[in-house]
mmCIF file of C-alpha atoms in Angstrom:
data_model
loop_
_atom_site.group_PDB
_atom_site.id
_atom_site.type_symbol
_atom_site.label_atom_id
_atom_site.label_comp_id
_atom_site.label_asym_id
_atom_site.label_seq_id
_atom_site.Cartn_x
_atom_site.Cartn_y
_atom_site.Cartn_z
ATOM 1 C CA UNK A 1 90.732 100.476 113.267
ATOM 2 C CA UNK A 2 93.967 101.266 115.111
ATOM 3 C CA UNK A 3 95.126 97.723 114.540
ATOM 4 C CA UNK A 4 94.429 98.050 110.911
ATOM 5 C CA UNK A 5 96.328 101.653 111.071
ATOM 6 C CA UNK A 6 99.551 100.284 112.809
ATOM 7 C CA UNK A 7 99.695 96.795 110.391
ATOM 8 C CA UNK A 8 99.784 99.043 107.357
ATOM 9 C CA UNK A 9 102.505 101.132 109.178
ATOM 10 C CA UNK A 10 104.289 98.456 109.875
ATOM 11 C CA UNK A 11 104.484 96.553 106.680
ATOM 12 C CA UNK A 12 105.204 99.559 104.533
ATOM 13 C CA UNK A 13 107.819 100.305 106.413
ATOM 14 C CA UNK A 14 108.704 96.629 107.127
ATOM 15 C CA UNK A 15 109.033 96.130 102.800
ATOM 16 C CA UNK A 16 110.826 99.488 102.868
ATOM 17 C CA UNK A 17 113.778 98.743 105.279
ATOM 18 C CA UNK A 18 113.960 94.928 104.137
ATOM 19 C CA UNK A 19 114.584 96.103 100.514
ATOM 20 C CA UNK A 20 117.359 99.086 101.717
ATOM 21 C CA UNK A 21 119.306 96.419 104.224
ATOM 22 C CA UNK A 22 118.595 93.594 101.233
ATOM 23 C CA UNK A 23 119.987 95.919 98.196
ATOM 24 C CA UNK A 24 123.241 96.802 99.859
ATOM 25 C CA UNK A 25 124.149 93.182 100.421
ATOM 26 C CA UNK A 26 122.403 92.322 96.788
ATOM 27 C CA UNK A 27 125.094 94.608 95.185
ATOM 28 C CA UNK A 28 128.320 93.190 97.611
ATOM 29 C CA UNK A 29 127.077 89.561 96.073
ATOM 30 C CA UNK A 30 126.768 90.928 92.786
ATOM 31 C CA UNK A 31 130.526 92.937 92.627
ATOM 32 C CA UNK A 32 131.465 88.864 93.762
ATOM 33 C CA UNK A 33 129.663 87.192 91.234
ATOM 34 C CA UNK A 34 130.659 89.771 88.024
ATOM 35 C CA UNK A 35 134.269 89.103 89.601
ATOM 36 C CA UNK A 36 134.112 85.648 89.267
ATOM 37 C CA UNK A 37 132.526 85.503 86.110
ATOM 38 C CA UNK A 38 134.711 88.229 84.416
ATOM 39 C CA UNK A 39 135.822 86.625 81.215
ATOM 40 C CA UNK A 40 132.665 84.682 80.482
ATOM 41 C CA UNK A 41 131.650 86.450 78.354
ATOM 42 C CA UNK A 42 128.180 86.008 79.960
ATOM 43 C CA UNK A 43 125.296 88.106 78.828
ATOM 44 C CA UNK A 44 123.810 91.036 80.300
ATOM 45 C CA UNK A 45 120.139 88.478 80.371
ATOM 46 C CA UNK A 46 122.434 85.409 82.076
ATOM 47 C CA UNK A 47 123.652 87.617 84.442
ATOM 48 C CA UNK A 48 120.164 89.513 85.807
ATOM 49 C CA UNK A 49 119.282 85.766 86.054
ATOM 50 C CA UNK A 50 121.727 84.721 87.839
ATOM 51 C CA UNK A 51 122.434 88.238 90.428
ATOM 52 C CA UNK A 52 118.367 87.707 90.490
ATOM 53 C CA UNK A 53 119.326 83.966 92.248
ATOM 54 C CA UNK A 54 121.015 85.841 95.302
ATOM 55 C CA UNK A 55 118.082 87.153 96.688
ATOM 56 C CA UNK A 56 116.216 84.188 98.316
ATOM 57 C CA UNK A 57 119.361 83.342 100.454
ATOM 58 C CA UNK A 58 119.686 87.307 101.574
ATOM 59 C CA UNK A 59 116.257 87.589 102.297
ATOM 60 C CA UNK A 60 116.394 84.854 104.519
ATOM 61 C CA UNK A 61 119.272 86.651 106.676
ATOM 62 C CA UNK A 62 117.518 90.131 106.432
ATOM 63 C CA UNK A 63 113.962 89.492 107.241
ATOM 64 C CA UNK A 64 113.961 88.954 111.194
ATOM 65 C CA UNK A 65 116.385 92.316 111.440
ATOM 66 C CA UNK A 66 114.456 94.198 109.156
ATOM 67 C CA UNK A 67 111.578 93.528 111.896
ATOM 68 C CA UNK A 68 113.952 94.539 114.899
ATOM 69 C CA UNK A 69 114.585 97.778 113.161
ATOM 70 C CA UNK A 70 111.317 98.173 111.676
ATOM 71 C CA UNK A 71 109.581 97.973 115.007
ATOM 72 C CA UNK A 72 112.202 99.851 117.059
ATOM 73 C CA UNK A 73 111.721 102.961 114.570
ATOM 74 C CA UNK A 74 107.689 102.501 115.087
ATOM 75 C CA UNK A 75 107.880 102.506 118.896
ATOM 76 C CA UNK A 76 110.310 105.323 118.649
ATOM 77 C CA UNK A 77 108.274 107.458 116.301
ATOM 78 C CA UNK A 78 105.037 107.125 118.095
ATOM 79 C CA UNK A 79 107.260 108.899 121.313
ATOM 80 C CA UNK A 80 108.545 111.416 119.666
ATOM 81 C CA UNK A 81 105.381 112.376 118.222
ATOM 82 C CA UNK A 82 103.447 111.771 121.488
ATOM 83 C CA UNK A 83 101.462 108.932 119.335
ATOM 84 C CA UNK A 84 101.919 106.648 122.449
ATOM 85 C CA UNK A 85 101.221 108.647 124.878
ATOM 86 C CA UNK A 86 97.931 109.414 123.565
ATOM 87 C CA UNK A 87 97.060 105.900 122.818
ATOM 88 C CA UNK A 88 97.587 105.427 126.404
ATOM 89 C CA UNK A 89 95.940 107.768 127.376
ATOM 90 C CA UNK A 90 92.709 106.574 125.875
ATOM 91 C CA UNK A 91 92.957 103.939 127.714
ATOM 92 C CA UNK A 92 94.738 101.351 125.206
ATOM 93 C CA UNK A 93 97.236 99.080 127.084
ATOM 94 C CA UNK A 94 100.695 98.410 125.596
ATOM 95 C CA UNK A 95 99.356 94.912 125.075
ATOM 96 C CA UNK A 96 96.866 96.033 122.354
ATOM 97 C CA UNK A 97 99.568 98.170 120.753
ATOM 98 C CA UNK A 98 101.471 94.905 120.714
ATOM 99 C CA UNK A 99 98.886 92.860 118.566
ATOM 100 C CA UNK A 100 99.681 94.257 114.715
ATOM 101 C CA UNK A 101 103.772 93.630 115.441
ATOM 102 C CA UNK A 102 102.187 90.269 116.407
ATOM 103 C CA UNK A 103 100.473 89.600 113.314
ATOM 104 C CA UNK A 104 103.494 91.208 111.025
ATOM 105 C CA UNK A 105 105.985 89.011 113.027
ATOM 106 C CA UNK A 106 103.352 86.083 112.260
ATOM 107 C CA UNK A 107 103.674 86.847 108.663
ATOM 108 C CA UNK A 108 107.266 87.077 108.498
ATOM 109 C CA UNK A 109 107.998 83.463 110.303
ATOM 110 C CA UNK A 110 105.584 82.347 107.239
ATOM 111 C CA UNK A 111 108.070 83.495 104.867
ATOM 112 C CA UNK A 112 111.308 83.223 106.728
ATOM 113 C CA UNK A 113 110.121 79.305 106.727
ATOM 114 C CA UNK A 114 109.477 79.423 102.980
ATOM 115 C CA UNK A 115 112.400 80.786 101.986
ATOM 116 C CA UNK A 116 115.158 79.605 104.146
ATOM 117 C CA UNK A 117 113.986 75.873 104.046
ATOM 118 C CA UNK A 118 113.316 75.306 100.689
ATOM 119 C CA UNK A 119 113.631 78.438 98.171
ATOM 120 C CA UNK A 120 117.330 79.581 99.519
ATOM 121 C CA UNK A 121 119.015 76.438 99.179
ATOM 122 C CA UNK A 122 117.371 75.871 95.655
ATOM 123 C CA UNK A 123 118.414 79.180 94.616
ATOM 124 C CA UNK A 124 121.935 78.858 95.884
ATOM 125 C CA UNK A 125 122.185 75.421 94.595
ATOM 126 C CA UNK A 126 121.178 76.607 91.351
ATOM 127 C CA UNK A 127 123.322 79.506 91.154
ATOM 128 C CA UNK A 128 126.336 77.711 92.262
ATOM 129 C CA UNK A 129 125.521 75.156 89.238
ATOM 130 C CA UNK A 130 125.324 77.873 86.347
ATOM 131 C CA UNK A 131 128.314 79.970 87.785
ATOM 132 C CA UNK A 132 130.750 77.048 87.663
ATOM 133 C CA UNK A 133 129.062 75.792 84.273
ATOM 134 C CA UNK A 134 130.168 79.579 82.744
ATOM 135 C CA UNK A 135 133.640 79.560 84.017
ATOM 136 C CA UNK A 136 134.210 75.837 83.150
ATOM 137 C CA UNK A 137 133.078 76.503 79.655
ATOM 138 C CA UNK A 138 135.111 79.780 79.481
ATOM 139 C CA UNK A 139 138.143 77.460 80.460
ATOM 140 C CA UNK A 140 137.731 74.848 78.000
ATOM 141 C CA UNK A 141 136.893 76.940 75.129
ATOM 142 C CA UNK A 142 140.135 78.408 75.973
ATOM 143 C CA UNK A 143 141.856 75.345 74.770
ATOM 144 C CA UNK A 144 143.148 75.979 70.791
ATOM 145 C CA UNK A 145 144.528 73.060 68.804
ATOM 146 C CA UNK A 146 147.868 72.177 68.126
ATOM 147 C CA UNK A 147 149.334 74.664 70.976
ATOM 148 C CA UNK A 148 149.474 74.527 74.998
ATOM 149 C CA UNK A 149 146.968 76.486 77.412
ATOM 150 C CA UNK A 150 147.357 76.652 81.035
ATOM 151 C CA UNK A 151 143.416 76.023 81.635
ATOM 152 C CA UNK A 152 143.904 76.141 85.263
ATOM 153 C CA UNK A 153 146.370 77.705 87.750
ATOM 154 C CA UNK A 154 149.245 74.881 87.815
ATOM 155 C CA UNK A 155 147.310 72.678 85.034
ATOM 156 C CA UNK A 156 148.396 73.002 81.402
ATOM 157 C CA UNK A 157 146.656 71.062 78.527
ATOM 158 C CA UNK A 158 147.237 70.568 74.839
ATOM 159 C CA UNK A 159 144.665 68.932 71.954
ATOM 160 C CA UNK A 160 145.809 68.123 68.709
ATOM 161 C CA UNK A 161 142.369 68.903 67.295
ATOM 162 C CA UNK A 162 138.958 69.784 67.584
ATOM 163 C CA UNK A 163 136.183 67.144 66.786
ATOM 164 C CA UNK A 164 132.796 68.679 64.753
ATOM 165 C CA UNK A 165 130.924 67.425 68.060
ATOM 166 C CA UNK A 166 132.734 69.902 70.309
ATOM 167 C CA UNK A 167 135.266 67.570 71.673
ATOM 168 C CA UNK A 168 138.865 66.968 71.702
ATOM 169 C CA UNK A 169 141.330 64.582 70.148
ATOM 170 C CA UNK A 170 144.222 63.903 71.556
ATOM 171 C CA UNK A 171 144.379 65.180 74.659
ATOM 172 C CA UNK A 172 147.384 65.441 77.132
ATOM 173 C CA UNK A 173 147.014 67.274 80.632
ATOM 174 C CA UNK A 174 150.032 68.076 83.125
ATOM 175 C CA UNK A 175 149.000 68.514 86.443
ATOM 176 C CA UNK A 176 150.880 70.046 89.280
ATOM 177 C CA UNK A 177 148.343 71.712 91.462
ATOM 178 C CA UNK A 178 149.646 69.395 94.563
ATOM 179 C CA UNK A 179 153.002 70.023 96.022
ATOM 180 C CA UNK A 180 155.667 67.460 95.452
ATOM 181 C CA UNK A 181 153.286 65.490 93.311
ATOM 182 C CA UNK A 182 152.756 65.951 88.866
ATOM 183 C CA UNK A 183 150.047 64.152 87.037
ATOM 184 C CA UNK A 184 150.257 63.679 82.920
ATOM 185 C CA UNK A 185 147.019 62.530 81.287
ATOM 186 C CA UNK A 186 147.031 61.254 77.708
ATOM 187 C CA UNK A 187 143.962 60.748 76.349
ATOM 188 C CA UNK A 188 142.271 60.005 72.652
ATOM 189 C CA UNK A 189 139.006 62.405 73.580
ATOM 190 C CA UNK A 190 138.457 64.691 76.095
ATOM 191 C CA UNK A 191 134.736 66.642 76.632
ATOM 192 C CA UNK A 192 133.075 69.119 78.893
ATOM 193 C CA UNK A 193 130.560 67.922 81.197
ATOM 194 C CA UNK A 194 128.470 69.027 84.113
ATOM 195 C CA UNK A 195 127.620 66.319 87.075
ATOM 196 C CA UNK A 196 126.969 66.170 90.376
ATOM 197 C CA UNK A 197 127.006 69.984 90.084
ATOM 198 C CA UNK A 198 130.957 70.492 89.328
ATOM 199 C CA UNK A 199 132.617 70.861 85.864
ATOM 200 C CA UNK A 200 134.919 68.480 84.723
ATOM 201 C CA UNK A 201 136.580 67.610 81.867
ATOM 202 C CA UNK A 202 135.914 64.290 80.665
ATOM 203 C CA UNK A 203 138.775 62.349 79.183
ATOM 204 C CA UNK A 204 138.080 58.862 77.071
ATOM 205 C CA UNK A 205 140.652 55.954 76.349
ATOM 206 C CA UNK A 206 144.140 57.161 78.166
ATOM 207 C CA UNK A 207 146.211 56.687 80.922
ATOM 208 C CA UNK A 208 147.873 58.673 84.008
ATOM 209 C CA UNK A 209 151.700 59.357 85.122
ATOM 210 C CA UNK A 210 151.582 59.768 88.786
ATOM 211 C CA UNK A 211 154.891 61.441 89.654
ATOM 212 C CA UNK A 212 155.750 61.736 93.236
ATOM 213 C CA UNK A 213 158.870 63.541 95.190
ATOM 214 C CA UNK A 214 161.068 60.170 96.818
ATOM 215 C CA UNK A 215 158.712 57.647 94.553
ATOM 216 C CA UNK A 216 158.199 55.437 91.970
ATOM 217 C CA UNK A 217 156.311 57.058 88.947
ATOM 218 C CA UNK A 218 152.573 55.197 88.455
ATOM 219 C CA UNK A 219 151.366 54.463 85.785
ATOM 220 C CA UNK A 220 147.599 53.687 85.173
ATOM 221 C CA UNK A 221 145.338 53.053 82.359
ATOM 222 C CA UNK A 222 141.503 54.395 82.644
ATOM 223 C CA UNK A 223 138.211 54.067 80.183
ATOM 224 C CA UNK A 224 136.967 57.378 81.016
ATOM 225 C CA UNK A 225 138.728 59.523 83.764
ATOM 226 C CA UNK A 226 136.545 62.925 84.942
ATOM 227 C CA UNK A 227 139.179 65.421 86.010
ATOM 228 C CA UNK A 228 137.877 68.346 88.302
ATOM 229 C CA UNK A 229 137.676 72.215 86.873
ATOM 230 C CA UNK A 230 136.828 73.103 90.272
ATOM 231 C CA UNK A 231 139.875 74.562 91.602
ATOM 232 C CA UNK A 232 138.696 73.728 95.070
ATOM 233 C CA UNK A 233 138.646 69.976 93.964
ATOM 234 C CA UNK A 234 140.940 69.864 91.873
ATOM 235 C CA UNK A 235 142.927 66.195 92.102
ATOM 236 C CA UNK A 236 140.212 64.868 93.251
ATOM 237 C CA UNK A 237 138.122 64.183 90.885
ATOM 238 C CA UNK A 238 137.066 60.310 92.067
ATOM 239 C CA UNK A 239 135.916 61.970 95.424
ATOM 240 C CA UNK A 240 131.982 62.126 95.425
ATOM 241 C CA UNK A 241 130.427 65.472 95.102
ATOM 242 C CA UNK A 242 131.119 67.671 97.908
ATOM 243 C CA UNK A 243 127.804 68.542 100.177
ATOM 244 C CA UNK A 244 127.077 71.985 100.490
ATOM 245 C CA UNK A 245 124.795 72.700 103.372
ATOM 246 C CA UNK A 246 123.447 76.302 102.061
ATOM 247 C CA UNK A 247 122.052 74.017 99.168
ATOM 248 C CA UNK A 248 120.012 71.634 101.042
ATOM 249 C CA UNK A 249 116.721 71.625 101.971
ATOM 250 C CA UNK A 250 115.373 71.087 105.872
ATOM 251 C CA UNK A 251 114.309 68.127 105.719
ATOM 252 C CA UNK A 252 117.706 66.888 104.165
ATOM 253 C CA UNK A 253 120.026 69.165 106.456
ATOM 254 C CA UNK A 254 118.469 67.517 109.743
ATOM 255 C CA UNK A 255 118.574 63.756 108.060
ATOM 256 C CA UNK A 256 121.900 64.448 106.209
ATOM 257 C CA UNK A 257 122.358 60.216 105.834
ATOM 258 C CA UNK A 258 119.901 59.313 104.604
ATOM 259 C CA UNK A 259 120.217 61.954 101.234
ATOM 260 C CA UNK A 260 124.253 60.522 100.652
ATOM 261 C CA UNK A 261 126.087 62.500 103.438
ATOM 262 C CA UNK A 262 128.304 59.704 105.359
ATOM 263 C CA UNK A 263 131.334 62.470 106.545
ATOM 264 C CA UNK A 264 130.785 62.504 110.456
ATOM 265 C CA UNK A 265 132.147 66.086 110.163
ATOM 266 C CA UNK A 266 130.003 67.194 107.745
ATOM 267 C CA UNK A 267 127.082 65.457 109.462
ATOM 268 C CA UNK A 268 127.079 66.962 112.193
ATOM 269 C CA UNK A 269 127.846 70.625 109.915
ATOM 270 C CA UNK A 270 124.353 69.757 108.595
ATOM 271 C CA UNK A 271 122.322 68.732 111.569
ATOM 272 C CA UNK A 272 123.607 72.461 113.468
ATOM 273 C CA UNK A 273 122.608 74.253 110.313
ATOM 274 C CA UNK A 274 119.469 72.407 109.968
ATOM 275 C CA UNK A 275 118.601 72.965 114.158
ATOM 276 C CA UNK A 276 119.981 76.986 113.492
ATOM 277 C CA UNK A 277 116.988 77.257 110.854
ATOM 278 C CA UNK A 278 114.532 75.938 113.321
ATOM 279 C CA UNK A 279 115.451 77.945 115.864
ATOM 280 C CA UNK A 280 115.883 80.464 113.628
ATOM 281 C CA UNK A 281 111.732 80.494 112.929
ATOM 282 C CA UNK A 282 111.582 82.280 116.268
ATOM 283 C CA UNK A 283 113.962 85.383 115.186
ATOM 284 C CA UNK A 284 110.918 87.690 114.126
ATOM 285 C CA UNK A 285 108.966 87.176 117.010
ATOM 286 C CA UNK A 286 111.686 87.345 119.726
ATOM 287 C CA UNK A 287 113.505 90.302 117.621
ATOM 288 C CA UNK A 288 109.596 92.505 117.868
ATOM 289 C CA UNK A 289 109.335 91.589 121.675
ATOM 290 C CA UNK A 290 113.056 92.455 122.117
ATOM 291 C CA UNK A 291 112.124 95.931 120.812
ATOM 292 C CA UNK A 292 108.662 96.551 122.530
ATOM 293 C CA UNK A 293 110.251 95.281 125.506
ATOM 294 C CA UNK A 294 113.239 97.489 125.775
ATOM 295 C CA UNK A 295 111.501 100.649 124.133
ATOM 296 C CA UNK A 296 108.561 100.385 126.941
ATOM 297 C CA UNK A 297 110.636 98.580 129.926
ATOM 298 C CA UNK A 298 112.536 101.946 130.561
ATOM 299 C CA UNK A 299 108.898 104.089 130.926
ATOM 300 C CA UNK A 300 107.317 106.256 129.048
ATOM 301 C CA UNK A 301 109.897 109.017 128.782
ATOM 302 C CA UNK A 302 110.385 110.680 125.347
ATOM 303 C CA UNK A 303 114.050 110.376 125.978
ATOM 304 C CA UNK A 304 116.674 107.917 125.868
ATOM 305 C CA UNK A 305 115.604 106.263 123.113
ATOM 306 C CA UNK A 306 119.250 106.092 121.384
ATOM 307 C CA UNK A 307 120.372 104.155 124.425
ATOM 308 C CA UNK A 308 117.191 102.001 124.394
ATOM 309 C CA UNK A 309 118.284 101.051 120.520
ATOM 310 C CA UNK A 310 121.669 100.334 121.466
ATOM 311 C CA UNK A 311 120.500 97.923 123.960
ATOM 312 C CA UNK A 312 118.036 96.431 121.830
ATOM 313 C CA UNK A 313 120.136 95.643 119.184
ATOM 314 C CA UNK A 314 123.085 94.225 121.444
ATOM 315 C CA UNK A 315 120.312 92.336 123.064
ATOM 316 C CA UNK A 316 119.299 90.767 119.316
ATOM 317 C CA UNK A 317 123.070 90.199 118.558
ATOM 318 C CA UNK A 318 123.526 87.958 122.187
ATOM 319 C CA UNK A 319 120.203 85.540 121.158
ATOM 320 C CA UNK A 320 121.548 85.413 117.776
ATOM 321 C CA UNK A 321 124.942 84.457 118.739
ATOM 322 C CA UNK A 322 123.181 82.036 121.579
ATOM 323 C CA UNK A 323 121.360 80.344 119.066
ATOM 324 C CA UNK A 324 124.351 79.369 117.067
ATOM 325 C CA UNK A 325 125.993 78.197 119.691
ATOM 326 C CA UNK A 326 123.496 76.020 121.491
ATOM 327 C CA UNK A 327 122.546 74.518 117.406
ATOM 328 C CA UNK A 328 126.066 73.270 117.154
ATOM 329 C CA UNK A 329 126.290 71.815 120.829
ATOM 330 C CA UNK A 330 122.637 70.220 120.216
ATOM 331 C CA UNK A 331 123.866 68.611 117.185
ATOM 332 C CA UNK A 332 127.221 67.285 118.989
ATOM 333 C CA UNK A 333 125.351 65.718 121.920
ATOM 334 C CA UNK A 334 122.502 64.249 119.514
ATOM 335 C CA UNK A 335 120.049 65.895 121.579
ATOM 336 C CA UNK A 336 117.833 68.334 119.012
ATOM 337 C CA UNK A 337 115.579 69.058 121.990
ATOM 338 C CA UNK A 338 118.617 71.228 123.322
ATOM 339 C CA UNK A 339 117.763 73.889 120.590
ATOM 340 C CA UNK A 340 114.455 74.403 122.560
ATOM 341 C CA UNK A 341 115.775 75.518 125.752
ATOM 342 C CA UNK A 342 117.133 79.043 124.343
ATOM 343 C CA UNK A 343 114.269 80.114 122.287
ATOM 344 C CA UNK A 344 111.807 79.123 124.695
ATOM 345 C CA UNK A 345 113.263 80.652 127.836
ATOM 346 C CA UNK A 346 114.256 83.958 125.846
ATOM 347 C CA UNK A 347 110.790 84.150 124.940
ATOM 348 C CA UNK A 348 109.315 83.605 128.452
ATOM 349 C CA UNK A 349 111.287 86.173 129.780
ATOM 350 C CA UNK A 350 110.432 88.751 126.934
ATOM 351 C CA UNK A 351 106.728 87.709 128.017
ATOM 352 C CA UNK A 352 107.074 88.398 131.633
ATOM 353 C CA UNK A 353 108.927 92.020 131.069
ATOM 354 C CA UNK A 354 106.070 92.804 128.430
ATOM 355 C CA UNK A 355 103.623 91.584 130.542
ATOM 356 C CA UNK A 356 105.369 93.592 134.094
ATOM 357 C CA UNK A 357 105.037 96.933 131.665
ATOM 358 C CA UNK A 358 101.293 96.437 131.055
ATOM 359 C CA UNK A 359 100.557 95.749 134.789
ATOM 360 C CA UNK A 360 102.498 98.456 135.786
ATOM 361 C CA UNK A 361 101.211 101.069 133.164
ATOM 362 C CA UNK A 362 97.594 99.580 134.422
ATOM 363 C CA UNK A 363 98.469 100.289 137.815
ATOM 364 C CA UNK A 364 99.562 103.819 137.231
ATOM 365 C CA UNK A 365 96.378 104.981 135.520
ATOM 366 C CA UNK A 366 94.252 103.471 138.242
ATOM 367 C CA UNK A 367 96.022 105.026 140.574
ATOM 368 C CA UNK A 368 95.387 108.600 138.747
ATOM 369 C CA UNK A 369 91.484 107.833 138.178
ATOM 370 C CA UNK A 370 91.011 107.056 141.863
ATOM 371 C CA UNK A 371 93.691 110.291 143.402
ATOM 372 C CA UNK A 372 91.731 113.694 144.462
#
């Protein structure tokens, strides 16, 4: 019955401070995303959908502290109101007040798995897809016949006309987003189109003026030619499709070659991100024992507590910082098994100071049964 009492405590309050902490940076990403879309002309439907595709990613960072806080403010609460004491008292060990922030913490690593591994990086992914799609579109629709539009910082483009399909005929581009170097495309059609998840605009039938500072001008004929709208890419547009690692899925972060990836840099970006997710499965658990250990470590005094949070939470920020450390390292070295050592021995030790509170606490009330 008292399990069933504290669960309920727990996850009401556990939904409660995971919704504040996940609402505040909600609205940051969503004063980002209406900044970057300004001009779209999106609607107020597209947008919902698409501020709605920020959540999975920042529940994944908020669940394991909502925990830390959630179970700090329990522990807390049940002092102040002498909760613990009486529980105590009765005879409970700290041990059985431990086993409903077990089974919450159990039920958080269940969806801290589900989301970070595979609903996150679809969401992101997605997101990231529609975003660019709506600026791209915004950009080329910006083009008007017969006159010259700067459709990009540094990138100016004229069409003689519009085709009933959408497209463009005649196009000519001048391109001088790299320093020292201007590119002028000619081309009979040019067309949106969305691939590889960037925008680019498609020109058919033309050819390319490479103009460099202390060189020869090129000159280069092309079929089709897919020139970037990412400003990021820009230039570049014959470079595969840059690997985002927030967009891929466990199983492809911690086997990045065999899904495309063949950058040794951004290999080994993959393999620490994949390891830091792993690891990262352990966050809820470690982050409740942090609390219950530092909370009941320093006795069962109804004071201190602000100092016992303080310590807790700089405690939380150390294995947290630890963990991304000792991911990147296990991914330089090649040895995943690295990760291991840090969750594992944090968690021992968190056992043996939880378990050194029960004994003692044990010890104490013996010795008061058995005193004159």
């Amino acid at each position: 019955m008292i399990d069933k009492f504290l669960f309920l405590r727990l996850l009401r309050s556990q939904i409660a401070i995971l919704l504040a902490l996940s609402s505040v940076l909600w609205l940051v990403q969503t004063l980002n995303l209406f900044d970057d879309l300004l001009g779209a002309q999106v609607s107020l439907v597209e947008f919902i959908t698409l501020s709605a595709l920020v959540w999975p990613r920042i529940l994944s960072y908020t669940l394991a502290p909502a925990l830390l806080i959630n179970v700090l403010a329990l522990l807390v609460r049940l002092l102040q109101d002498h909760e613990y004491f009486a529980l105590t008292a009765a005879g409970l060990s700290p041990l059985r007040i431990l086993r409903p922030m077990l089974a919450l913490a159990a039920l958080v690593v269940i969806l801290q798995a589900g989301i970070s591994f595979y609903l996150a990086p679809l969401a992101s992914k997605e997101l990231r897809y529609r975003s660019t799609e709506l600026k791209s579109a915004v950009v080329v629709a910006s083009l008007q016949a017969g006159s010259f539009r700067e459709i990009m910082p540094n990138m100016t483009a004229y069409a003689d006309a519009q085709n009933d399909d959408g497209s463009w005929a005649q196009v000519m581009i001048h391109d001088h987003t790299k320093r020292g170097t201007q590119i002028t495309y000619v081309a009979q059609n040019g067309r949106f189109d969305m691939r590889g998840g960037g925008a680019f605009l498609v020109l058919v039938n033309g050819h390319m003026n490479t103009q460099s500072a202390g060189q020869d001008d090129h000159l280069a004929e092309f079929g089709e030619y897919a020139l970037s709208l990412d400003e990021s890419r820009a230039n570049t547009p014959s470079r595969p499709p840059s690997f985002n690692r927030n967009h891929m899925m466990i199983h492809q972060l911690l086997n990045p070659t065999a899904h495309g990836v063949d950058t040794p840099s951004q290999i080994l970006r993959m393999k620490a991100r994949g390891l830091e997710l792993l690891a990262g499965l352990a966050n809820p658990l470690i982050f409740m024992l942090i609390s219950f250990a530092v909370i009941t470590a320093g006795g069962l005094s109804r004071q201190g507590y602000g100092r016992r949070i303080f310590i807790a939470i700089l405690i939380a920020l150390a294995y947290q910082i630890g963990v991304i450390s000792i991911a990147g390292q296990a991914a330089r070295s090649g040895i995943s098994s690295l990760m291991l050592v840090w969750p594992i021995g944090v968690l021992i030790g968190l056992v043996l100071v939880v378990n050194l509170q029960n004994d003692r606490d044990f010890l104490r009330r013996r010795a008061r049964k058995v005193s004159p």
